XYZ file of C-alpha atoms in Angstrom:
423
model
C 0.045 0.071 0.081
C 1.309 3.635 -0.938
C 1.909 5.846 2.010
C -0.256 8.958 2.708
C 2.894 10.870 2.774
C 3.959 9.763 -0.501
C 0.546 10.973 -2.122
C 0.631 14.014 -0.230
C 4.310 15.124 -0.974
C 4.347 14.039 -4.755
C 0.853 13.189 -6.210
C 1.896 13.998 -9.733
C 4.846 11.701 -9.540
C 2.814 8.789 -8.201
C 0.458 9.439 -11.121
C 3.062 9.585 -13.594
C 4.791 6.356 -12.084
C 1.672 4.398 -12.117
C 1.046 5.400 -15.626
C 4.155 3.130 -16.487
C 1.902 0.467 -15.251
C -0.936 1.511 -17.690
C -2.700 2.457 -14.506
C -4.569 5.948 -14.746
C -4.474 6.868 -10.823
C -5.410 10.542 -11.111
C -9.273 10.103 -9.827
C -8.261 7.679 -7.072
C -5.098 10.095 -5.835
C -7.470 12.997 -5.821
C -10.158 11.417 -4.145
C -7.668 9.808 -1.399
C -5.976 13.253 -0.910
C -9.433 14.806 -0.346
C -10.383 12.352 1.948
C -7.145 12.707 3.685
C -7.783 16.511 4.187
C -11.236 15.647 5.499
C -9.758 13.206 8.063
C -6.968 15.988 9.178
C -9.659 18.426 9.492
C -12.198 16.157 11.377
C -9.330 15.407 13.803
C -8.589 18.921 14.359
C -12.101 19.554 15.301
C -12.403 16.504 17.319
C -9.049 17.612 19.328
C -10.737 21.095 19.878
C -13.928 19.492 21.365
C -12.027 17.266 23.479
C -9.832 20.197 24.906
C -13.250 22.339 25.716
C -14.594 19.345 27.422
C -11.614 18.858 29.486
C -11.776 22.695 30.430
C -15.398 22.547 31.175
C -15.066 19.396 33.445
C -12.535 21.363 35.511
C -14.818 24.189 35.813
C -17.534 22.058 36.837
C -15.377 20.745 39.850
C -14.523 24.303 40.985
C -18.319 25.528 40.799
C -19.333 22.420 42.983
C -16.660 23.110 45.719
C -17.915 26.741 45.685
C -21.600 25.531 46.211
C -22.637 26.829 42.744
C -24.775 23.717 41.703
C -26.921 25.617 39.374
C -24.116 26.956 37.412
C -22.529 23.762 37.587
C -25.503 21.895 35.961
C -25.439 24.277 32.930
C -21.680 23.705 32.273
C -22.741 19.861 32.381
C -25.209 20.408 29.812
C -22.565 22.120 27.737
C -20.337 19.192 28.247
C -23.109 17.005 27.189
C -23.707 18.715 24.032
C -20.028 18.641 23.233
C -20.064 14.902 23.596
C -22.803 14.747 21.335
C -20.743 16.651 18.803
C -17.979 14.520 19.626
C -19.779 11.274 18.844
C -21.155 12.725 15.562
C -17.357 13.690 14.442
C -16.186 10.406 15.534
C -19.175 8.439 13.262
C -18.130 10.844 10.432
C -14.453 10.452 10.846
C -14.857 6.661 10.965
C -16.974 6.760 7.584
C -14.288 8.896 6.147
C -11.355 6.585 7.259
C -13.133 3.423 5.962
C -13.819 5.238 2.559
C -10.055 6.325 2.719
C -8.842 2.729 3.265
C -11.222 1.491 0.849
C -9.650 3.875 -1.903
C -5.875 3.827 -1.129
C -5.827 -0.094 -1.501
C -7.012 0.513 -4.977
C -3.606 2.002 -6.051
C -0.712 -0.462 -7.244
C 2.823 0.107 -6.129
C 4.832 2.366 -8.064
C 7.471 0.730 -10.204
C 11.151 1.974 -9.802
C 13.015 3.979 -12.382
C 14.483 0.693 -14.207
C 10.928 -0.524 -15.194
C 10.225 0.551 -18.700
C 6.767 1.192 -20.145
C 5.066 -1.533 -22.048
C 1.728 -3.158 -22.742
C 2.614 -6.826 -21.555
C 4.851 -9.913 -21.756
C 6.134 -8.943 -25.399
C 7.573 -5.622 -24.088
C 9.764 -7.419 -21.212
C 13.267 -6.629 -21.480
C 15.774 -9.631 -22.183
C 18.658 -9.277 -19.520
C 20.449 -12.417 -20.100
C 20.449 -15.772 -22.064
C 22.430 -18.857 -20.762
C 22.745 -22.526 -20.645
C 23.372 -25.000 -23.064
C 21.855 -25.384 -26.363
C 19.496 -28.274 -26.519
C 19.642 -31.162 -29.073
C 16.775 -33.467 -29.379
C 16.304 -36.899 -30.782
C 13.943 -37.160 -33.671
C 10.239 -37.425 -32.810
C 10.897 -35.866 -29.418
C 7.858 -35.577 -27.274
C 6.507 -32.868 -24.968
C 6.642 -33.482 -21.494
C 2.932 -34.688 -21.094
C 3.621 -37.399 -23.635
C 6.805 -38.469 -21.757
C 4.897 -38.485 -18.420
C 2.689 -40.916 -19.900
C 5.167 -43.071 -21.638
C 7.329 -43.425 -18.377
C 4.610 -43.432 -15.961
C 5.669 -40.495 -14.029
C 2.345 -38.251 -13.877
C -1.096 -39.195 -14.405
C -3.468 -36.236 -15.380
C -6.379 -38.214 -16.077
C -6.498 -39.709 -12.643
C -5.982 -36.174 -11.249
C -9.188 -35.053 -12.891
C -10.970 -38.067 -11.410
C -9.859 -37.323 -7.965
C -10.138 -33.420 -7.960
C -10.398 -31.904 -11.385
C -8.236 -30.641 -14.158
C -4.907 -29.127 -12.749
C -4.362 -31.104 -9.908
C -1.750 -34.040 -11.441
C -0.954 -37.246 -9.515
C 2.866 -37.789 -9.773
C 3.982 -41.269 -9.474
C 7.008 -43.658 -9.072
C 10.202 -41.786 -10.500
C 8.061 -38.739 -11.143
C 7.033 -38.735 -7.409
C 10.850 -39.124 -6.424
C 11.871 -36.354 -8.696
C 9.202 -34.102 -7.133
C 10.657 -34.689 -3.622
C 14.116 -34.648 -5.039
C 13.701 -31.165 -6.596
C 12.162 -29.844 -3.440
C 15.053 -31.137 -1.293
C 17.692 -29.779 -3.688
C 16.091 -26.523 -3.726
C 16.076 -26.041 0.016
C 19.438 -27.365 0.407
C 20.912 -24.890 -2.015
C 19.113 -21.805 -0.178
C 19.966 -22.988 3.300
C 23.658 -23.351 1.996
C 23.361 -19.785 1.018
C 22.227 -18.723 4.455
C 18.542 -18.739 4.164
C 16.821 -20.037 7.052
C 14.485 -22.859 6.442
C 10.902 -22.667 7.711
C 7.659 -24.546 7.589
C 4.672 -22.544 7.514
C 0.772 -23.244 7.269
C -0.578 -23.664 4.116
C -3.741 -21.921 5.149
C -3.911 -18.297 6.177
C -6.167 -15.772 7.189
C -7.542 -12.489 5.474
C -5.115 -10.402 7.359
C -2.271 -12.226 5.807
C -3.660 -12.174 2.471
C -3.977 -8.355 2.765
C -0.610 -7.862 4.290
C 1.323 -9.247 1.348
C -1.354 -7.580 -1.199
C -3.365 -10.863 -2.470
C -6.409 -9.288 -0.916
C -8.350 -7.483 -2.210
C -6.454 -7.523 -5.629
C -6.410 -11.297 -6.264
C -8.979 -12.614 -4.393
C -10.974 -14.641 -7.279
C -7.687 -16.140 -7.931
C -7.365 -17.809 -4.371
C -9.036 -20.757 -2.949
C -11.313 -20.028 0.104
C -12.192 -22.450 2.846
C -15.456 -20.915 3.532
C -16.495 -22.280 6.842
C -13.512 -20.721 8.387
C -12.731 -17.973 5.984
C -9.211 -19.238 5.426
C -7.535 -19.182 2.178
C -5.314 -21.692 0.587
C -1.878 -20.051 -0.188
C -1.118 -18.996 -3.799
C 2.646 -19.114 -2.747
C 4.785 -19.258 0.452
C 5.502 -15.748 0.097
C 2.362 -14.957 1.881
C 2.796 -16.829 5.081
C 6.646 -16.262 5.135
C 6.482 -12.518 4.887
C 3.533 -12.255 7.273
C 5.765 -13.725 10.001
C 6.989 -10.137 10.195
C 3.536 -8.493 10.473
C 3.265 -5.996 13.324
C 6.982 -6.354 13.982
C 9.661 -3.802 14.919
C 13.263 -5.006 13.827
C 16.361 -3.691 15.343
C 19.417 -2.735 13.433
C 21.293 -5.774 14.264
C 18.608 -8.323 13.048
C 19.077 -7.372 9.291
C 19.023 -9.084 6.876
C 16.136 -11.507 7.618
C 16.651 -14.439 4.785
C 13.994 -17.194 4.836
C 13.247 -20.150 2.635
C 10.104 -22.237 2.683
C 8.551 -25.038 0.545
C 4.867 -25.352 0.509
C 2.215 -26.782 -2.162
C 0.746 -23.680 -3.980
C -3.051 -23.297 -4.847
C -4.243 -20.850 -7.666
C -7.643 -20.928 -9.461
C -5.939 -19.529 -12.432
C -9.663 -18.202 -13.489
C -9.652 -17.573 -17.204
C -6.780 -19.824 -18.133
C -7.317 -21.979 -21.320
C -5.908 -23.208 -24.564
C -2.865 -25.026 -25.571
C -0.513 -23.294 -23.541
C -1.743 -24.878 -20.353
C -1.457 -28.405 -21.519
C 0.430 -30.823 -19.041
C 2.458 -28.946 -16.424
C 2.219 -25.607 -18.296
C -0.453 -24.268 -15.684
C -1.589 -25.963 -12.745
C -4.209 -25.320 -9.848
C -1.832 -27.093 -7.248
C 1.877 -27.001 -7.454
C 4.938 -27.195 -5.400
C 7.271 -24.525 -5.008
C 10.261 -23.356 -3.196
C 10.440 -19.687 -1.987
C 13.072 -17.048 -0.743
C 12.122 -13.927 1.244
C 14.226 -11.175 2.519
C 13.638 -8.330 4.787
C 16.056 -5.366 4.264
C 16.515 -1.917 5.380
C 15.624 0.256 2.291
C 19.103 1.613 1.452
C 19.988 -2.303 0.986
C 17.174 -3.782 -0.801
C 18.385 -3.524 -4.286
C 21.771 -4.726 -3.306
C 19.615 -7.676 -2.060
C 17.763 -7.696 -4.991
C 20.767 -8.318 -7.181
C 22.053 -10.991 -4.720
C 18.637 -12.921 -5.191
C 18.769 -12.702 -8.985
C 22.245 -13.974 -8.754
C 21.392 -16.861 -6.561
C 18.348 -17.999 -8.616
C 20.501 -17.927 -11.904
C 23.167 -19.984 -10.127
C 20.520 -22.438 -9.053
C 19.171 -22.549 -12.603
C 22.534 -23.287 -14.039
C 23.384 -26.089 -11.680
C 20.478 -27.840 -13.382
C 21.942 -27.572 -16.931
C 18.939 -25.983 -18.668
C 18.917 -23.297 -21.195
C 17.289 -20.199 -19.500
C 16.867 -16.448 -19.967
C 16.063 -13.650 -17.567
C 13.626 -10.898 -18.194
C 13.026 -7.698 -16.576
C 9.338 -6.790 -16.625
C 7.966 -3.804 -18.473
C 5.461 -1.759 -16.402
C 2.440 -3.442 -18.276
C 3.299 -6.969 -17.146
C 4.423 -6.137 -13.451
C 2.244 -7.188 -10.825
C -0.112 -5.067 -8.288
C 2.232 -5.025 -5.371
C 5.951 -5.193 -7.296
C 8.240 -2.196 -7.842
C 10.728 -4.446 -10.125
C 10.461 -7.889 -11.110
C 13.002 -10.261 -13.039
C 11.732 -13.348 -14.497
C 13.483 -16.588 -15.140
C 12.225 -18.672 -18.047
C 13.419 -22.212 -19.052
C 13.479 -23.189 -22.812
C 10.936 -26.198 -23.706
C 12.744 -27.453 -26.919
C 9.968 -29.966 -27.462
C 7.247 -27.191 -27.208
C 9.330 -24.817 -28.768
C 8.340 -21.951 -26.174
C 9.711 -20.317 -22.913
C 8.297 -21.607 -19.662
C 8.533 -19.003 -16.634
C 9.902 -20.941 -13.483
C 10.771 -17.834 -11.070
C 9.590 -14.330 -10.519
C 12.257 -12.350 -8.152
C 10.703 -8.986 -6.885
C 11.276 -5.879 -4.839
C 8.272 -4.519 -3.239
C 9.986 -1.538 -1.398
C 7.716 -0.325 1.592
C 4.278 -1.588 -0.349
C 3.762 -4.752 1.583
C 5.444 -3.371 4.592
C 3.263 -0.483 5.151
C 0.349 -3.092 5.123
C 2.014 -5.188 7.347
C 3.213 -2.314 9.747
C 6.588 -4.113 9.481
C 9.240 -1.457 10.548
C 12.567 -1.003 12.100
C 14.099 1.244 14.460
C 16.869 3.458 13.017
C 19.817 4.824 14.746
C 17.975 7.720 16.026
C 15.418 5.468 17.417
C 12.563 6.423 14.981
C 10.604 3.508 13.364
C 10.893 3.583 9.622
C 9.260 1.015 6.998
C 11.214 -2.010 5.979
C 11.677 -3.315 2.305
C 10.346 -6.782 1.451
C 11.816 -8.955 -1.381
C 10.453 -12.453 -2.423
C 11.589 -15.002 -5.392
C 10.545 -18.135 -6.394
C 13.822 -20.691 -5.920
C 12.103 -22.731 -7.880
C 8.603 -23.467 -9.018
C 8.610 -27.078 -9.708
C 5.974 -27.796 -12.467
C 7.801 -26.166 -15.239
C 11.403 -26.992 -14.384
C 10.053 -30.559 -14.667
C 8.443 -30.061 -17.929
C 11.907 -28.560 -19.261
C 14.016 -31.207 -17.480
C 12.057 -33.978 -19.109
C 11.836 -32.819 -22.508
C 15.304 -31.045 -22.628
C 16.870 -34.277 -21.556
C 15.164 -36.632 -23.499
C 17.309 -39.262 -25.361
C 16.840 -42.519 -27.623
C 17.469 -44.454 -24.197
C 15.374 -42.393 -21.703
C 15.393 -38.931 -19.640
C 18.989 -38.136 -18.365
C 18.750 -36.656 -14.777
C 20.996 -33.637 -14.181
C 24.162 -34.595 -12.187
C 23.160 -32.465 -9.120
C 19.911 -34.244 -8.567
C 21.310 -37.746 -8.461
C 21.973 -37.957 -4.900
C 18.489 -36.758 -4.162
C 16.603 -38.941 -6.714
C 18.756 -42.242 -6.324
C 18.751 -42.817 -9.901
C 20.246 -41.239 -12.872
C 18.043 -42.158 -15.682
C 14.493 -42.436 -16.428
C 13.637 -45.400 -18.666
């Protein structure tokens, strides 16, 4: 959530920045500023009434001591009138502040200066491409056919048990899933990230804190009886560990990693690009989260991008890194780098990771602060990244490592899988 101070100090700059995200913010910004001005006016009037009530209350005591009861009763009537006015003001202030909160959460995060304008994915900037070229055998199969051929994943059984987008992993397919999760977690903890195992159900306050609510409510699964949400990413519970926390100077950086299954409704997704593992409603993902002081967050972002790149390189797959344009940037992000793997059999790039800096946007919602050297509280910066999301990693791994004799397992995974080939 944008701060009121930022909106008051630089409304035109905020409007111009949000235009990079193709978001016309003028009407909302002007409404928020008007509501903020009214909030402050109501507060000033309320403070005056409270001060007058205190003065009159003190006067009543003096009059009673002097035996001037009739005058004291008249002053009590004045106090009662002031209290009634205060109650009216309080009701007005509550309504005003409710509308202010409803309006300000409609504003997305402002992009940083590195983000260029653009309409969508076609305007994203390619930052780097790496990994070996892929040479497939004749009649190479896409991963959903390979999964069927080697009995690794049963998509039809998932439909029977739950519905489309809920695959069942079997045999070496299930072992490969477990191996990837363990390898990713070990890779992250070796780099100084502390492993946590959070709940996969969160309350509305957690969804609000990281920006999934109210923006992405339609994309989340809701447990209706209790009002909980199935996590769309471990980012939500892990970042909310720090909700309503004030960190001290010596507690930075905070570096956490977690594995969770992730649940996304993906409403409106259809077509050839959602076949197999390309787009699921339930999938496994390992996440990294960092909490930083503002002056260190962009250096931390660079470290996270380098960390994810090193992890991707270790799998021996062809990849590229994109810096998202304004039109493809999420509601909450100030800047995002996407990692994609080349799916040779499909002839397309598959996104496997997003690494983002949210600056103070989430921290403002979370009331996540730190105490500076002068003892004042300031908002922290939050960052997170996929390290990594499994489905499309598995898709590229199966397709790009296909040979006439089977599918070769990357060397780094063999201690975790217990086998070096799927045949």
